[in-house]
Amino acid sequence: MVFKKENDLRKIKEFLTLVENPKVELRHYKKPVLVWAVDEGTVFYSFWEEEMLTRFGLENVDGWDFQEDLLFCPDWIGDTEEEDLEDFDLDDEDIEELSHFLHRNMDDKD
């Protein structure tokens, strides 16, 4: 598994709010870092102190403390490689502009 990290406190709090894990208390960390990996719809995660993670390196992380279904995690946790076409908000005017652009470019090739 390839682990990723997030040290933005707002994102970490968002993650904890959604997964509702009562075992994690951020007040125990000076600079918390969320480290996670996704495998087959399950998020495997743990929290590290930033200094420790820097010392040992993200590439040396090979375990986790908790796991959660990806459905209960923020969108930014999932794979960023997959683009969701529903995220594009095109109205009729945008579609018309694209159509004119494509027709002009096709006419230029002739």
PDB file of C-alpha atoms in Angstrom:
ATOM      1  CA  MET A   1       0.000   0.000   0.000  1.00  0.00           C
ATOM      2  CA  VAL A   2       1.129   3.529  -0.731  1.00  0.00           C
ATOM      3  CA  PHE A   3       0.546   5.867   2.191  1.00  0.00           C
ATOM      4  CA  LYS A   4      -0.258   9.552   1.849  1.00  0.00           C
ATOM      5  CA  LYS A   5      -0.126  12.276   4.466  1.00  0.00           C
ATOM      6  CA  GLU A   6      -2.085  15.376   5.421  1.00  0.00           C
ATOM      7  CA  ASN A   7      -0.952  17.924   7.990  1.00  0.00           C
ATOM      8  CA  ASP A   8      -3.604  20.613   7.422  1.00  0.00           C
ATOM      9  CA  LEU A   9      -5.403  20.756  10.767  1.00  0.00           C
ATOM     10  CA  ARG A  10      -8.730  21.743   9.172  1.00  0.00           C
ATOM     11  CA  LYS A  11      -8.678  18.704   6.904  1.00  0.00           C
ATOM     12  CA  ILE A  12      -7.678  16.434   9.786  1.00  0.00           C
ATOM     13  CA  LYS A  13     -10.587  17.743  11.872  1.00  0.00           C
ATOM     14  CA  GLU A  14     -12.943  17.242   8.914  1.00  0.00           C
ATOM     15  CA  PHE A  15     -11.717  13.659   8.605  1.00  0.00           C
ATOM     16  CA  LEU A  16     -12.221  12.954  12.321  1.00  0.00           C
ATOM     17  CA  THR A  17     -15.686  14.506  12.282  1.00  0.00           C
ATOM     18  CA  LEU A  18     -16.791  12.248   9.441  1.00  0.00           C
ATOM     19  CA  VAL A  19     -15.272   8.995  10.695  1.00  0.00           C
ATOM     20  CA  GLU A  20     -16.413   9.670  14.280  1.00  0.00           C
ATOM     21  CA  ASN A  21     -13.441   7.946  15.913  1.00  0.00           C
ATOM     22  CA  PRO A  22     -13.603   8.651  19.676  1.00  0.00           C
ATOM     23  CA  LYS A  23     -10.211   7.011  20.264  1.00  0.00           C
ATOM     24  CA  VAL A  24      -8.278   9.843  18.606  1.00  0.00           C
ATOM     25  CA  GLU A  25      -7.682  13.076  20.504  1.00  0.00           C
ATOM     26  CA  LEU A  26      -5.720  15.693  18.612  1.00  0.00           C
ATOM     27  CA  ARG A  27      -4.775  17.479  21.826  1.00  0.00           C
ATOM     28  CA  HIS A  28      -2.188  14.745  22.405  1.00  0.00           C
ATOM     29  CA  TYR A  29      -0.218  15.916  19.353  1.00  0.00           C
ATOM     30  CA  LYS A  30       1.816  19.085  18.911  1.00  0.00           C
ATOM     31  CA  LYS A  31       1.678  18.868  15.109  1.00  0.00           C
ATOM     32  CA  PRO A  32      -0.550  15.963  14.046  1.00  0.00           C
ATOM     33  CA  VAL A  33      -0.215  14.332  10.655  1.00  0.00           C
ATOM     34  CA  LEU A  34      -2.872  12.041   9.243  1.00  0.00           C
ATOM     35  CA  VAL A  35      -1.280   9.148   7.351  1.00  0.00           C
ATOM     36  CA  TRP A  36      -3.568   6.948   5.264  1.00  0.00           C
ATOM     37  CA  ALA A  37      -3.805   4.475   2.421  1.00  0.00           C
ATOM     38  CA  VAL A  38      -6.839   3.267   0.484  1.00  0.00           C
ATOM     39  CA  ASP A  39      -7.284  -0.348  -0.542  1.00  0.00           C
ATOM     40  CA  GLU A  40     -10.478  -1.789  -2.039  1.00  0.00           C
ATOM     41  CA  GLY A  41     -12.783   0.840  -0.548  1.00  0.00           C
ATOM     42  CA  THR A  42     -11.232   0.762   2.924  1.00  0.00           C
ATOM     43  CA  VAL A  43      -9.120   3.548   4.407  1.00  0.00           C
ATOM     44  CA  PHE A  44      -6.310   2.458   6.692  1.00  0.00           C
ATOM     45  CA  TYR A  45      -5.048   5.331   8.813  1.00  0.00           C
ATOM     46  CA  SER A  46      -3.051   6.454  11.797  1.00  0.00           C
ATOM     47  CA  PHE A  47      -1.844   9.692  13.308  1.00  0.00           C
ATOM     48  CA  TRP A  48       1.769  10.661  13.632  1.00  0.00           C
ATOM     49  CA  GLU A  49       3.651  13.490  15.246  1.00  0.00           C
ATOM     50  CA  GLU A  50       5.109  15.563  12.408  1.00  0.00           C
ATOM     51  CA  GLU A  51       8.635  15.365  13.816  1.00  0.00           C
ATOM     52  CA  MET A  52       8.532  11.551  14.005  1.00  0.00           C
ATOM     53  CA  LEU A  53       7.168  11.193  10.483  1.00  0.00           C
ATOM     54  CA  THR A  54       9.847  13.530   9.162  1.00  0.00           C
ATOM     55  CA  ARG A  55      12.541  11.559  10.951  1.00  0.00           C
ATOM     56  CA  PHE A  56      11.429   8.123   9.715  1.00  0.00           C
ATOM     57  CA  GLY A  57       9.867   9.131   6.396  1.00  0.00           C
ATOM     58  CA  LEU A  58       6.470   8.433   4.879  1.00  0.00           C
ATOM     59  CA  GLU A  59       7.959   5.687   2.703  1.00  0.00           C
ATOM     60  CA  ASN A  60       8.789   3.697   5.856  1.00  0.00           C
ATOM     61  CA  VAL A  61       5.212   3.637   7.159  1.00  0.00           C
ATOM     62  CA  ASP A  62       3.980   0.071   6.883  1.00  0.00           C
ATOM     63  CA  GLY A  63       1.087  -0.160   9.313  1.00  0.00           C
ATOM     64  CA  TRP A  64      -2.009   1.587  10.583  1.00  0.00           C
ATOM     65  CA  ASP A  65      -4.007   1.947  13.773  1.00  0.00           C
ATOM     66  CA  PHE A  66      -7.545   2.277  12.421  1.00  0.00           C
ATOM     67  CA  GLN A  67      -9.601   1.473   9.370  1.00  0.00           C
ATOM     68  CA  GLU A  68     -12.787   2.971   7.983  1.00  0.00           C
ATOM     69  CA  ASP A  69     -15.003   2.489   4.959  1.00  0.00           C
ATOM     70  CA  LEU A  70     -14.135   5.022   2.260  1.00  0.00           C
ATOM     71  CA  LEU A  71     -17.800   6.082   2.095  1.00  0.00           C
ATOM     72  CA  PHE A  72     -17.508   7.708   5.519  1.00  0.00           C
ATOM     73  CA  CYS A  73     -14.364   9.682   4.657  1.00  0.00           C
ATOM     74  CA  PRO A  74     -13.946  13.087   2.987  1.00  0.00           C
ATOM     75  CA  ASP A  75     -13.701  13.131  -0.806  1.00  0.00           C
ATOM     76  CA  TRP A  76     -10.046  14.210  -0.740  1.00  0.00           C
ATOM     77  CA  ILE A  77      -9.107  10.876   0.892  1.00  0.00           C
ATOM     78  CA  GLY A  78     -10.088   8.853  -2.182  1.00  0.00           C
ATOM     79  CA  ASP A  79      -7.943   8.419  -5.255  1.00  0.00           C
ATOM     80  CA  THR A  80      -7.396  11.720  -7.026  1.00  0.00           C
ATOM     81  CA  GLU A  81      -6.690   9.958 -10.319  1.00  0.00           C
ATOM     82  CA  GLU A  82     -10.352   9.255 -10.955  1.00  0.00           C
ATOM     83  CA  GLU A  83     -12.176  12.307 -12.230  1.00  0.00           C
ATOM     84  CA  ASP A  84     -15.885  12.448 -11.663  1.00  0.00           C
ATOM     85  CA  LEU A  85     -17.574  13.955 -14.704  1.00  0.00           C
ATOM     86  CA  GLU A  86     -20.475  15.076 -12.552  1.00  0.00           C
ATOM     87  CA  ASP A  87     -18.137  17.645 -10.979  1.00  0.00           C
ATOM     88  CA  PHE A  88     -18.180  19.639 -14.206  1.00  0.00           C
ATOM     89  CA  ASP A  89     -21.025  22.111 -14.078  1.00  0.00           C
ATOM     90  CA  LEU A  90     -21.785  23.015 -17.683  1.00  0.00           C
ATOM     91  CA  ASP A  91     -24.854  25.018 -18.480  1.00  0.00           C
ATOM     92  CA  ASP A  92     -26.397  25.477 -21.943  1.00  0.00           C
ATOM     93  CA  GLU A  93     -24.286  28.556 -22.640  1.00  0.00           C
ATOM     94  CA  ASP A  94     -21.048  26.683 -21.870  1.00  0.00           C
ATOM     95  CA  ILE A  95     -22.059  23.813 -24.134  1.00  0.00           C
ATOM     96  CA  GLU A  96     -22.917  26.210 -26.952  1.00  0.00           C
ATOM     97  CA  GLU A  97     -19.520  27.932 -26.641  1.00  0.00           C
ATOM     98  CA  LEU A  98     -17.746  24.583 -26.724  1.00  0.00           C
ATOM     99  CA  SER A  99     -19.740  23.548 -29.763  1.00  0.00           C
ATOM    100  CA  HIS A 100     -18.820  26.754 -31.644  1.00  0.00           C
ATOM    101  CA  PHE A 101     -15.178  26.332 -30.652  1.00  0.00           C
ATOM    102  CA  LEU A 102     -15.063  22.754 -31.905  1.00  0.00           C
ATOM    103  CA  HIS A 103     -16.807  23.618 -35.179  1.00  0.00           C
ATOM    104  CA  ARG A 104     -14.400  26.515 -35.813  1.00  0.00           C
ATOM    105  CA  ASN A 105     -11.386  24.289 -35.189  1.00  0.00           C
ATOM    106  CA  MET A 106     -12.779  21.540 -37.409  1.00  0.00           C
ATOM    107  CA  ASP A 107     -13.418  24.088 -40.208  1.00  0.00           C
ATOM    108  CA  ASP A 108      -9.831  25.370 -39.902  1.00  0.00           C
ATOM    109  CA  LYS A 109      -8.489  21.877 -40.608  1.00  0.00           C
ATOM    110  CA  ASP A 110     -10.401  21.636 -43.912  1.00  0.00           C
TER     111      ASP A 110
END
